[in-house]
Amino acid sequence: MRRKRGALVPLELAILDAAAAHGEPVHGFELAKMLADAEGARSLTAHGTLYKALGRLAEQRLVEAEWEDPAIAAREGRPRRRLYRVTGEGARRLAAARRRATALDAAAGLA
Amino acid sequence: MSGDRLALWWVDRYTSGLDAQTQADRRAEIVSDLWEHRNDAGGSLATQFTIASRCLRGVPADLSWRRSRARRRRALPGRGPLLRGAGWALAGTSYVFLVAQHAWFATALAGLHLYGEDWAPGDVEAWSRTSGVLAAALVGGVLLLRAAPRVGAACIAGASLGTAGLMWWALPMMGPIAVAATTGAAVLARRRVRTIQRASSATS
């Protein structure tokens, strides 16, 4: 089934949620761990699934991606990280999704 | 093959042909992820298995991502992919033509007399020896492209351009054929050199 243009899938919402809760810019592997922890899953999100979702969020300007300063990576003796931060628009979309979910839960509770 | 190597091999495969910046960004992101994963979980066999699993489970998403990137690229003005395809077809056909031609000329080495009935004595033998060397250089060049790309490309270029030189009377036809085969070999070698350099920088 083709997704509606601009609609967010559960993984994208989970990424926004995790990154927003973290507050600081977060890199891909850290996000994969946060997602696994949040879901109590043993396996980490696949590379392709995670970075495709992050790419889509960046294209929609819901997250901002930025390569960290190479000097920091060199000082710490590791490859450069690509850091993601939730934008204002991303926070708004996340809040709207949460409101919808709450309303649906309430409606289900009333039914 | 370890999980890391599998993931890096795969990223090179599915980003191949995309623009250089996209390729470099995706590869750097995977390199970083692999490092963080190993650093977090240790370099045990179980970690390598988990990395391989993450790589394999992501294959459908990677392919879908690649398709969307390629579509976006095709949507841009220009006939880049078409021209590239035509270029590779020309280079491949030229290479096969050169090998087939020299293999045929070299048949005299095997005692066959398929040509040269009206040639001067000894010319067929000399020509077939030269063709044998050039055919070996062409085939050997391709075999070397993976392990020693520059040497492989030099063999192909030398044999192709040498053929054009030897057959100077047919230069209008042999010249473009030699240039096409040489260009194809040079592009393949350049790609391979870059892959080797990336792999060595990722492991260092």
PDB file of C-alpha atoms in Angstrom:
ATOM      1  CA  MET A   1       0.000   0.000   0.000  1.00  0.00           C
ATOM      2  CA  ARG A   2       1.400   3.412  -0.950  1.00  0.00           C
ATOM      3  CA  ARG A   3       1.693   5.786   1.972  1.00  0.00           C
ATOM      4  CA  LYS A   4      -0.061   9.138   1.942  1.00  0.00           C
ATOM      5  CA  ARG A   5       2.356  11.928   1.049  1.00  0.00           C
ATOM      6  CA  GLY A   6       3.699  13.556   4.211  1.00  0.00           C
ATOM      7  CA  ALA A   7       2.128  10.964   6.510  1.00  0.00           C
ATOM      8  CA  LEU A   8       4.369   9.592   9.232  1.00  0.00           C
ATOM      9  CA  VAL A   9       4.727   5.858   9.822  1.00  0.00           C
ATOM     10  CA  PRO A  10       5.035   4.510  13.393  1.00  0.00           C
ATOM     11  CA  LEU A  11       8.825   4.175  13.135  1.00  0.00           C
ATOM     12  CA  GLU A  12       9.171   7.838  12.155  1.00  0.00           C
ATOM     13  CA  LEU A  13       6.970   8.896  15.044  1.00  0.00           C
ATOM     14  CA  ALA A  14       9.010   6.699  17.380  1.00  0.00           C
ATOM     15  CA  ILE A  15      12.213   8.317  16.112  1.00  0.00           C
ATOM     16  CA  LEU A  16      10.789  11.812  16.645  1.00  0.00           C
ATOM     17  CA  ASP A  17       9.608  10.779  20.096  1.00  0.00           C
ATOM     18  CA  ALA A  18      12.972   9.320  21.113  1.00  0.00           C
ATOM     19  CA  ALA A  19      15.018  12.191  19.674  1.00  0.00           C
ATOM     20  CA  ALA A  20      12.729  14.811  21.247  1.00  0.00           C
ATOM     21  CA  ALA A  21      12.881  13.072  24.620  1.00  0.00           C
ATOM     22  CA  HIS A  22      16.677  12.936  24.398  1.00  0.00           C
ATOM     23  CA  GLY A  23      16.894  16.692  23.952  1.00  0.00           C
ATOM     24  CA  GLU A  24      20.490  16.650  22.683  1.00  0.00           C
ATOM     25  CA  PRO A  25      21.387  15.899  19.055  1.00  0.00           C
ATOM     26  CA  VAL A  26      21.534  12.137  18.660  1.00  0.00           C
ATOM     27  CA  HIS A  27      23.343   9.834  16.223  1.00  0.00           C
ATOM     28  CA  GLY A  28      21.888   6.860  14.371  1.00  0.00           C
ATOM     29  CA  PHE A  29      23.150   4.004  16.515  1.00  0.00           C
ATOM     30  CA  GLU A  30      22.112   5.809  19.694  1.00  0.00           C
ATOM     31  CA  LEU A  31      18.640   6.211  18.213  1.00  0.00           C
ATOM     32  CA  ALA A  32      18.497   2.515  17.333  1.00  0.00           C
ATOM     33  CA  LYS A  33      19.310   1.676  20.950  1.00  0.00           C
ATOM     34  CA  MET A  34      16.746   4.146  22.280  1.00  0.00           C
ATOM     35  CA  LEU A  35      14.072   2.679  20.005  1.00  0.00           C
ATOM     36  CA  ALA A  36      14.896  -0.866  21.121  1.00  0.00           C
ATOM     37  CA  ASP A  37      14.840   0.185  24.790  1.00  0.00           C
ATOM     38  CA  ALA A  38      11.509   1.971  24.367  1.00  0.00           C
ATOM     39  CA  GLU A  39       9.915  -1.082  22.780  1.00  0.00           C
ATOM     40  CA  GLY A  40      11.674  -3.596  24.997  1.00  0.00           C
ATOM     41  CA  ALA A  41      12.983  -5.205  21.816  1.00  0.00           C
ATOM     42  CA  ARG A  42      16.148  -7.286  21.763  1.00  0.00           C
ATOM     43  CA  SER A  43      17.096  -6.495  18.190  1.00  0.00           C
ATOM     44  CA  LEU A  44      18.142  -3.067  16.951  1.00  0.00           C
ATOM     45  CA  THR A  45      16.426  -1.394  14.008  1.00  0.00           C
ATOM     46  CA  ALA A  46      18.068  -2.465  10.743  1.00  0.00           C
ATOM     47  CA  HIS A  47      20.520  -0.037   9.141  1.00  0.00           C
ATOM     48  CA  GLY A  48      18.449   0.393   6.000  1.00  0.00           C
ATOM     49  CA  THR A  49      15.168   0.883   7.856  1.00  0.00           C
ATOM     50  CA  LEU A  50      16.630   3.386  10.312  1.00  0.00           C
ATOM     51  CA  TYR A  51      18.561   5.567   7.873  1.00  0.00           C
ATOM     52  CA  LYS A  52      15.805   5.543   5.284  1.00  0.00           C
ATOM     53  CA  ALA A  53      13.363   6.771   7.930  1.00  0.00           C
ATOM     54  CA  LEU A  54      15.831   9.422   9.120  1.00  0.00           C
ATOM     55  CA  GLY A  55      16.340  10.539   5.541  1.00  0.00           C
ATOM     56  CA  ARG A  56      12.595  10.929   5.031  1.00  0.00           C
ATOM     57  CA  LEU A  57      12.259  12.919   8.248  1.00  0.00           C
ATOM     58  CA  ALA A  58      15.130  15.168   7.167  1.00  0.00           C
ATOM     59  CA  GLU A  59      13.529  15.702   3.743  1.00  0.00           C
ATOM     60  CA  GLN A  60      10.314  16.772   5.440  1.00  0.00           C
ATOM     61  CA  ARG A  61      12.394  19.067   7.676  1.00  0.00           C
ATOM     62  CA  LEU A  62      11.115  17.317  10.796  1.00  0.00           C
ATOM     63  CA  VAL A  63      14.697  16.617  11.844  1.00  0.00           C
ATOM     64  CA  GLU A  64      17.908  18.408  11.031  1.00  0.00           C
ATOM     65  CA  ALA A  65      20.960  16.331  10.226  1.00  0.00           C
ATOM     66  CA  GLU A  66      24.460  17.656  10.716  1.00  0.00           C
ATOM     67  CA  TRP A  67      27.882  16.029  10.575  1.00  0.00           C
ATOM     68  CA  GLU A  68      29.781  16.687  13.758  1.00  0.00           C
ATOM     69  CA  ASP A  69      33.047  18.570  13.849  1.00  0.00           C
ATOM     70  CA  PRO A  70      35.781  16.225  12.533  1.00  0.00           C
ATOM     71  CA  ALA A  71      38.101  17.498  15.266  1.00  0.00           C
ATOM     72  CA  ILE A  72      35.802  16.097  17.962  1.00  0.00           C
ATOM     73  CA  ALA A  73      35.683  12.691  16.274  1.00  0.00           C
ATOM     74  CA  ALA A  74      39.465  12.711  15.803  1.00  0.00           C
ATOM     75  CA  ARG A  75      40.007  13.639  19.460  1.00  0.00           C
ATOM     76  CA  GLU A  76      37.798  10.760  20.563  1.00  0.00           C
ATOM     77  CA  GLY A  77      39.350   8.360  18.054  1.00  0.00           C
ATOM     78  CA  ARG A  78      36.183   7.351  16.223  1.00  0.00           C
ATOM     79  CA  PRO A  79      34.424   8.076  12.905  1.00  0.00           C
ATOM     80  CA  ARG A  80      32.413  11.265  12.586  1.00  0.00           C
ATOM     81  CA  ARG A  81      28.819  11.047  13.755  1.00  0.00           C
ATOM     82  CA  ARG A  82      25.848  12.402  11.879  1.00  0.00           C
ATOM     83  CA  LEU A  83      23.735  14.070  14.502  1.00  0.00           C
ATOM     84  CA  TYR A  84      19.977  14.488  14.291  1.00  0.00           C
ATOM     85  CA  ARG A  85      17.895  17.067  16.098  1.00  0.00           C
ATOM     86  CA  VAL A  86      14.111  17.454  16.057  1.00  0.00           C
ATOM     87  CA  THR A  87      13.061  20.747  14.437  1.00  0.00           C
ATOM     88  CA  GLY A  88      10.207  22.964  15.586  1.00  0.00           C
ATOM     89  CA  GLU A  89       8.026  21.527  12.825  1.00  0.00           C
ATOM     90  CA  GLY A  90       8.998  18.010  13.926  1.00  0.00           C
ATOM     91  CA  ALA A  91       7.999  18.796  17.506  1.00  0.00           C
ATOM     92  CA  ARG A  92       4.654  20.204  16.262  1.00  0.00           C
ATOM     93  CA  ARG A  93       3.955  17.098  14.145  1.00  0.00           C
ATOM     94  CA  LEU A  94       4.870  14.861  17.077  1.00  0.00           C
ATOM     95  CA  ALA A  95       2.579  16.778  19.437  1.00  0.00           C
ATOM     96  CA  ALA A  96      -0.275  16.551  16.899  1.00  0.00           C
ATOM     97  CA  ALA A  97       0.283  12.795  16.537  1.00  0.00           C
ATOM     98  CA  ARG A  98       0.239  12.394  20.317  1.00  0.00           C
ATOM     99  CA  ARG A  99      -3.014  14.371  20.559  1.00  0.00           C
ATOM    100  CA  ARG A 100      -4.584  12.172  17.874  1.00  0.00           C
ATOM    101  CA  ALA A 101      -3.423   9.027  19.654  1.00  0.00           C
ATOM    102  CA  THR A 102      -4.814  10.291  22.966  1.00  0.00           C
ATOM    103  CA  ALA A 103      -8.136  11.150  21.322  1.00  0.00           C
ATOM    104  CA  LEU A 104      -8.302   7.693  19.705  1.00  0.00           C
ATOM    105  CA  ASP A 105      -7.497   6.022  23.035  1.00  0.00           C
ATOM    106  CA  ALA A 106     -10.212   8.070  24.740  1.00  0.00           C
ATOM    107  CA  ALA A 107     -12.722   7.204  22.008  1.00  0.00           C
ATOM    108  CA  ALA A 108     -11.812   3.530  22.303  1.00  0.00           C
ATOM    109  CA  GLY A 109     -12.270   3.778  26.086  1.00  0.00           C
ATOM    110  CA  LEU A 110     -15.729   5.296  25.652  1.00  0.00           C
ATOM    111  CA  ALA A 111     -16.843   2.710  23.127  1.00  0.00           C
TER     112      ALA A 111
ATOM    113  CA  MET B   1      32.806 -12.444   6.048  1.00  0.00           C
ATOM    114  CA  SER B   2      32.279 -10.458   9.273  1.00  0.00           C
ATOM    115  CA  GLY B   3      29.149  -8.404   9.913  1.00  0.00           C
ATOM    116  CA  ASP B   4      31.153  -5.196   9.448  1.00  0.00           C
ATOM    117  CA  ARG B   5      32.568  -6.270   6.126  1.00  0.00           C
ATOM    118  CA  LEU B   6      29.180  -7.444   4.943  1.00  0.00           C
ATOM    119  CA  ALA B   7      27.603  -4.085   5.854  1.00  0.00           C
ATOM    120  CA  LEU B   8      30.383  -2.115   4.129  1.00  0.00           C
ATOM    121  CA  TRP B   9      30.299  -4.369   1.072  1.00  0.00           C
ATOM    122  CA  TRP B  10      26.544  -3.933   0.864  1.00  0.00           C
ATOM    123  CA  VAL B  11      26.597  -0.144   1.265  1.00  0.00           C
ATOM    124  CA  ASP B  12      29.046   0.059  -1.635  1.00  0.00           C
ATOM    125  CA  ARG B  13      26.741  -2.106  -3.737  1.00  0.00           C
ATOM    126  CA  TYR B  14      23.472  -0.268  -3.179  1.00  0.00           C
ATOM    127  CA  THR B  15      24.951   3.227  -3.377  1.00  0.00           C
ATOM    128  CA  SER B  16      26.870   2.391  -6.558  1.00  0.00           C
ATOM    129  CA  GLY B  17      25.946   4.759  -9.386  1.00  0.00           C
ATOM    130  CA  LEU B  18      24.364   7.359  -7.111  1.00  0.00           C
ATOM    131  CA  ASP B  19      25.958  10.783  -6.862  1.00  0.00           C
ATOM    132  CA  ALA B  20      29.261  10.906  -5.010  1.00  0.00           C
ATOM    133  CA  GLN B  21      27.999  12.996  -2.085  1.00  0.00           C
ATOM    134  CA  THR B  22      25.059  10.669  -1.409  1.00  0.00           C
ATOM    135  CA  GLN B  23      27.366   7.663  -1.558  1.00  0.00           C
ATOM    136  CA  ALA B  24      29.925   9.223   0.762  1.00  0.00           C
ATOM    137  CA  ASP B  25      27.302  10.355   3.284  1.00  0.00           C
ATOM    138  CA  ARG B  26      25.559   6.985   3.482  1.00  0.00           C
ATOM    139  CA  ARG B  27      28.840   5.120   3.777  1.00  0.00           C
ATOM    140  CA  ALA B  28      30.181   7.440   6.461  1.00  0.00           C
ATOM    141  CA  GLU B  29      26.942   7.047   8.399  1.00  0.00           C
ATOM    142  CA  ILE B  30      27.167   3.241   8.249  1.00  0.00           C
ATOM    143  CA  VAL B  31      30.874   3.325   9.201  1.00  0.00           C
ATOM    144  CA  SER B  32      29.981   5.460  12.216  1.00  0.00           C
ATOM    145  CA  ASP B  33      27.080   3.171  13.175  1.00  0.00           C
ATOM    146  CA  LEU B  34      29.300   0.074  12.947  1.00  0.00           C
ATOM    147  CA  TRP B  35      31.956   1.690  15.102  1.00  0.00           C
ATOM    148  CA  GLU B  36      29.420   2.787  17.731  1.00  0.00           C
ATOM    149  CA  HIS B  37      27.856  -0.678  17.706  1.00  0.00           C
ATOM    150  CA  ARG B  38      31.202  -2.408  18.257  1.00  0.00           C
ATOM    151  CA  ASN B  39      32.186   0.137  20.856  1.00  0.00           C
ATOM    152  CA  ASP B  40      28.915  -0.378  22.705  1.00  0.00           C
ATOM    153  CA  ALA B  41      28.609  -4.144  22.454  1.00  0.00           C
ATOM    154  CA  GLY B  42      32.216  -5.267  21.962  1.00  0.00           C
ATOM    155  CA  GLY B  43      33.689  -6.999  18.959  1.00  0.00           C
ATOM    156  CA  SER B  44      32.424 -10.480  19.823  1.00  0.00           C
ATOM    157  CA  LEU B  45      31.011 -12.968  17.362  1.00  0.00           C
ATOM    158  CA  ALA B  46      27.526 -12.212  18.720  1.00  0.00           C
ATOM    159  CA  THR B  47      28.006  -8.504  17.875  1.00  0.00           C
ATOM    160  CA  GLN B  48      29.151  -9.385  14.366  1.00  0.00           C
ATOM    161  CA  PHE B  49      26.088 -11.582  13.988  1.00  0.00           C
ATOM    162  CA  THR B  50      23.816  -8.733  15.189  1.00  0.00           C
ATOM    163  CA  ILE B  51      25.482  -6.328  12.748  1.00  0.00           C
ATOM    164  CA  ALA B  52      25.004  -8.812   9.892  1.00  0.00           C
ATOM    165  CA  SER B  53      21.374  -9.229  10.923  1.00  0.00           C
ATOM    166  CA  ARG B  54      20.818  -5.450  10.953  1.00  0.00           C
ATOM    167  CA  CYS B  55      22.384  -5.218   7.525  1.00  0.00           C
ATOM    168  CA  LEU B  56      20.332  -8.055   6.020  1.00  0.00           C
ATOM    169  CA  ARG B  57      17.028  -6.970   7.566  1.00  0.00           C
ATOM    170  CA  GLY B  58      17.561  -3.520   6.087  1.00  0.00           C
ATOM    171  CA  VAL B  59      18.114  -4.714   2.515  1.00  0.00           C
ATOM    172  CA  PRO B  60      14.515  -4.035   1.312  1.00  0.00           C
ATOM    173  CA  ALA B  61      14.635  -0.524   2.797  1.00  0.00           C
ATOM    174  CA  ASP B  62      18.060   0.089   1.253  1.00  0.00           C
ATOM    175  CA  LEU B  63      16.812  -0.955  -2.168  1.00  0.00           C
ATOM    176  CA  SER B  64      13.713   1.191  -1.820  1.00  0.00           C
ATOM    177  CA  TRP B  65      15.885   4.135  -0.724  1.00  0.00           C
ATOM    178  CA  ARG B  66      18.160   3.576  -3.711  1.00  0.00           C
ATOM    179  CA  ARG B  67      15.189   3.478  -6.099  1.00  0.00           C
ATOM    180  CA  SER B  68      13.853   6.755  -4.735  1.00  0.00           C
ATOM    181  CA  ARG B  69      17.296   8.373  -5.043  1.00  0.00           C
ATOM    182  CA  ALA B  70      17.737   7.058  -8.578  1.00  0.00           C
ATOM    183  CA  ARG B  71      14.232   8.264  -9.531  1.00  0.00           C
ATOM    184  CA  ARG B  72      15.045  11.713  -8.212  1.00  0.00           C
ATOM    185  CA  ARG B  73      18.225  11.711 -10.221  1.00  0.00           C
ATOM    186  CA  ARG B  74      16.413  10.649 -13.385  1.00  0.00           C
ATOM    187  CA  ALA B  75      13.918  13.446 -12.827  1.00  0.00           C
ATOM    188  CA  LEU B  76      16.744  15.956 -13.150  1.00  0.00           C
ATOM    189  CA  PRO B  77      17.301  17.430 -16.606  1.00  0.00           C
ATOM    190  CA  GLY B  78      19.732  15.524 -18.781  1.00  0.00           C
ATOM    191  CA  ARG B  79      20.262  12.092 -20.187  1.00  0.00           C
ATOM    192  CA  GLY B  80      23.041  11.044 -17.812  1.00  0.00           C
ATOM    193  CA  PRO B  81      21.997   7.435 -17.153  1.00  0.00           C
ATOM    194  CA  LEU B  82      21.199   6.801 -20.817  1.00  0.00           C
ATOM    195  CA  LEU B  83      24.552   8.157 -21.922  1.00  0.00           C
ATOM    196  CA  ARG B  84      26.328   6.196 -19.214  1.00  0.00           C
ATOM    197  CA  GLY B  85      24.586   3.012 -20.336  1.00  0.00           C
ATOM    198  CA  ALA B  86      25.513   3.679 -23.957  1.00  0.00           C
ATOM    199  CA  GLY B  87      29.098   4.402 -22.902  1.00  0.00           C
ATOM    200  CA  TRP B  88      29.412   1.126 -21.019  1.00  0.00           C
ATOM    201  CA  ALA B  89      27.867  -0.783 -23.912  1.00  0.00           C
ATOM    202  CA  LEU B  90      30.360   0.809 -26.302  1.00  0.00           C
ATOM    203  CA  ALA B  91      33.322   0.114 -24.013  1.00  0.00           C
ATOM    204  CA  GLY B  92      32.225  -3.481 -23.408  1.00  0.00           C
ATOM    205  CA  THR B  93      31.614  -4.180 -27.094  1.00  0.00           C
ATOM    206  CA  SER B  94      34.962  -2.623 -28.029  1.00  0.00           C
ATOM    207  CA  TYR B  95      36.775  -4.748 -25.475  1.00  0.00           C
ATOM    208  CA  VAL B  96      35.092  -7.958 -26.636  1.00  0.00           C
ATOM    209  CA  PHE B  97      35.857  -7.056 -30.254  1.00  0.00           C
ATOM    210  CA  LEU B  98      39.548  -6.533 -29.461  1.00  0.00           C
ATOM    211  CA  VAL B  99      39.838  -9.813 -27.548  1.00  0.00           C
ATOM    212  CA  ALA B 100      37.967 -11.753 -30.237  1.00  0.00           C
ATOM    213  CA  GLN B 101      40.071 -10.238 -32.996  1.00  0.00           C
ATOM    214  CA  HIS B 102      43.386 -11.042 -31.300  1.00  0.00           C
ATOM    215  CA  ALA B 103      42.183 -14.505 -30.318  1.00  0.00           C
ATOM    216  CA  TRP B 104      41.369 -15.155 -33.968  1.00  0.00           C
ATOM    217  CA  PHE B 105      44.728 -13.827 -35.179  1.00  0.00           C
ATOM    218  CA  ALA B 106      46.471 -15.913 -32.527  1.00  0.00           C
ATOM    219  CA  THR B 107      44.942 -19.150 -33.818  1.00  0.00           C
ATOM    220  CA  ALA B 108      48.094 -19.627 -35.943  1.00  0.00           C
ATOM    221  CA  LEU B 109      49.932 -20.302 -32.674  1.00  0.00           C
ATOM    222  CA  ALA B 110      47.766 -23.394 -32.328  1.00  0.00           C
ATOM    223  CA  GLY B 111      48.667 -24.534 -35.833  1.00  0.00           C
ATOM    224  CA  LEU B 112      45.471 -23.354 -37.479  1.00  0.00           C
ATOM    225  CA  HIS B 113      45.743 -21.566 -40.801  1.00  0.00           C
ATOM    226  CA  LEU B 114      42.663 -19.407 -40.954  1.00  0.00           C
ATOM    227  CA  TYR B 115      44.201 -16.341 -42.614  1.00  0.00           C
ATOM    228  CA  GLY B 116      47.289 -14.986 -44.349  1.00  0.00           C
ATOM    229  CA  GLU B 117      47.420 -17.219 -47.414  1.00  0.00           C
ATOM    230  CA  ASP B 118      48.842 -14.332 -49.423  1.00  0.00           C
ATOM    231  CA  TRP B 119      51.095 -12.976 -46.644  1.00  0.00           C
ATOM    232  CA  ALA B 120      54.876 -12.992 -46.817  1.00  0.00           C
ATOM    233  CA  PRO B 121      56.571 -15.988 -45.175  1.00  0.00           C
ATOM    234  CA  GLY B 122      56.847 -15.579 -41.419  1.00  0.00           C
ATOM    235  CA  ASP B 123      54.346 -12.710 -41.206  1.00  0.00           C
ATOM    236  CA  VAL B 124      51.500 -14.895 -39.984  1.00  0.00           C
ATOM    237  CA  GLU B 125      53.673 -16.306 -37.178  1.00  0.00           C
ATOM    238  CA  ALA B 126      54.882 -12.842 -36.150  1.00  0.00           C
ATOM    239  CA  TRP B 127      51.388 -11.393 -36.255  1.00  0.00           C
ATOM    240  CA  SER B 128      49.875 -14.279 -34.291  1.00  0.00           C
ATOM    241  CA  ARG B 129      52.565 -13.983 -31.606  1.00  0.00           C
ATOM    242  CA  THR B 130      51.846 -10.260 -31.258  1.00  0.00           C
ATOM    243  CA  SER B 131      48.127 -10.943 -31.145  1.00  0.00           C
ATOM    244  CA  GLY B 132      48.645 -13.629 -28.500  1.00  0.00           C
ATOM    245  CA  VAL B 133      50.517 -11.163 -26.303  1.00  0.00           C
ATOM    246  CA  LEU B 134      47.882  -8.456 -26.823  1.00  0.00           C
ATOM    247  CA  ALA B 135      44.994 -10.875 -26.121  1.00  0.00           C
ATOM    248  CA  ALA B 136      46.768 -12.010 -22.941  1.00  0.00           C
ATOM    249  CA  ALA B 137      47.222  -8.366 -21.896  1.00  0.00           C
ATOM    250  CA  LEU B 138      43.534  -7.633 -22.504  1.00  0.00           C
ATOM    251  CA  VAL B 139      42.267 -10.669 -20.611  1.00  0.00           C
ATOM    252  CA  GLY B 140      44.912 -10.373 -17.885  1.00  0.00           C
ATOM    253  CA  GLY B 141      44.086  -6.688 -17.494  1.00  0.00           C
ATOM    254  CA  VAL B 142      40.478  -7.473 -16.647  1.00  0.00           C
ATOM    255  CA  LEU B 143      41.545 -10.179 -14.201  1.00  0.00           C
ATOM    256  CA  LEU B 144      43.910  -7.696 -12.526  1.00  0.00           C
ATOM    257  CA  LEU B 145      41.362  -4.881 -12.248  1.00  0.00           C
ATOM    258  CA  ARG B 146      40.198  -6.082  -8.832  1.00  0.00           C
ATOM    259  CA  ALA B 147      43.536  -6.756  -7.124  1.00  0.00           C
ATOM    260  CA  ALA B 148      45.745  -4.225  -8.934  1.00  0.00           C
ATOM    261  CA  PRO B 149      43.401  -1.809 -10.713  1.00  0.00           C
ATOM    262  CA  ARG B 150      46.049   0.538 -12.093  1.00  0.00           C
ATOM    263  CA  VAL B 151      48.125  -2.318 -13.522  1.00  0.00           C
ATOM    264  CA  GLY B 152      44.999  -3.926 -14.975  1.00  0.00           C
ATOM    265  CA  ALA B 153      43.882  -0.693 -16.623  1.00  0.00           C
ATOM    266  CA  ALA B 154      47.409  -0.110 -17.964  1.00  0.00           C
ATOM    267  CA  CYS B 155      47.422  -3.592 -19.553  1.00  0.00           C
ATOM    268  CA  ILE B 156      44.067  -2.967 -21.234  1.00  0.00           C
ATOM    269  CA  ALA B 157      45.039   0.540 -22.345  1.00  0.00           C
ATOM    270  CA  GLY B 158      48.408  -0.635 -23.679  1.00  0.00           C
ATOM    271  CA  ALA B 159      46.886  -3.522 -25.598  1.00  0.00           C
ATOM    272  CA  SER B 160      43.995  -1.439 -26.970  1.00  0.00           C
ATOM    273  CA  LEU B 161      46.061   1.528 -28.059  1.00  0.00           C
ATOM    274  CA  GLY B 162      48.821  -0.810 -29.266  1.00  0.00           C
ATOM    275  CA  THR B 163      46.288  -2.537 -31.491  1.00  0.00           C
ATOM    276  CA  ALA B 164      45.210   0.793 -32.962  1.00  0.00           C
ATOM    277  CA  GLY B 165      48.867   1.628 -33.591  1.00  0.00           C
ATOM    278  CA  LEU B 166      49.634  -1.710 -35.227  1.00  0.00           C
ATOM    279  CA  MET B 167      46.543  -1.453 -37.398  1.00  0.00           C
ATOM    280  CA  TRP B 168      47.204   2.183 -38.321  1.00  0.00           C
ATOM    281  CA  TRP B 169      45.692   1.644 -41.774  1.00  0.00           C
ATOM    282  CA  ALA B 170      42.342   1.022 -40.062  1.00  0.00           C
ATOM    283  CA  LEU B 171      42.743   3.875 -37.572  1.00  0.00           C
ATOM    284  CA  PRO B 172      39.317   5.493 -38.242  1.00  0.00           C
ATOM    285  CA  MET B 173      37.723   2.267 -36.931  1.00  0.00           C
ATOM    286  CA  MET B 174      40.363   0.982 -34.509  1.00  0.00           C
ATOM    287  CA  GLY B 175      41.042   4.371 -32.896  1.00  0.00           C
ATOM    288  CA  PRO B 176      37.552   4.847 -31.376  1.00  0.00           C
ATOM    289  CA  ILE B 177      37.437   1.160 -30.380  1.00  0.00           C
ATOM    290  CA  ALA B 178      40.758   1.470 -28.547  1.00  0.00           C
ATOM    291  CA  VAL B 179      39.730   4.721 -26.875  1.00  0.00           C
ATOM    292  CA  ALA B 180      36.388   3.244 -25.745  1.00  0.00           C
ATOM    293  CA  ALA B 181      38.018   0.150 -24.227  1.00  0.00           C
ATOM    294  CA  THR B 182      40.728   2.255 -22.584  1.00  0.00           C
ATOM    295  CA  THR B 183      38.200   4.702 -21.121  1.00  0.00           C
ATOM    296  CA  GLY B 184      36.066   1.873 -19.729  1.00  0.00           C
ATOM    297  CA  ALA B 185      39.110   0.275 -18.102  1.00  0.00           C
ATOM    298  CA  ALA B 186      40.221   3.605 -16.642  1.00  0.00           C
ATOM    299  CA  VAL B 187      36.786   4.292 -15.119  1.00  0.00           C
ATOM    300  CA  LEU B 188      36.581   0.793 -13.625  1.00  0.00           C
ATOM    301  CA  ALA B 189      40.095   1.129 -12.207  1.00  0.00           C
ATOM    302  CA  ARG B 190      39.350   4.535 -10.705  1.00  0.00           C
ATOM    303  CA  ARG B 191      36.233   3.169  -8.998  1.00  0.00           C
ATOM    304  CA  ARG B 192      38.147   0.195  -7.658  1.00  0.00           C
ATOM    305  CA  VAL B 193      40.983   2.402  -6.347  1.00  0.00           C
ATOM    306  CA  ARG B 194      38.438   4.563  -4.521  1.00  0.00           C
ATOM    307  CA  THR B 195      36.771   1.491  -3.006  1.00  0.00           C
ATOM    308  CA  ILE B 196      40.156   0.220  -1.790  1.00  0.00           C
ATOM    309  CA  GLN B 197      41.015   3.628  -0.349  1.00  0.00           C
ATOM    310  CA  ARG B 198      37.647   3.854   1.428  1.00  0.00           C
ATOM    311  CA  ALA B 199      38.019   0.348   2.830  1.00  0.00           C
ATOM    312  CA  SER B 200      41.508   1.081   4.134  1.00  0.00           C
ATOM    313  CA  SER B 201      40.424   4.393   5.706  1.00  0.00           C
ATOM    314  CA  ALA B 202      37.476   2.638   7.371  1.00  0.00           C
ATOM    315  CA  THR B 203      39.679  -0.038   8.926  1.00  0.00           C
ATOM    316  CA  SER B 204      42.458   2.339  10.012  1.00  0.00           C
TER     317      SER B 204
END
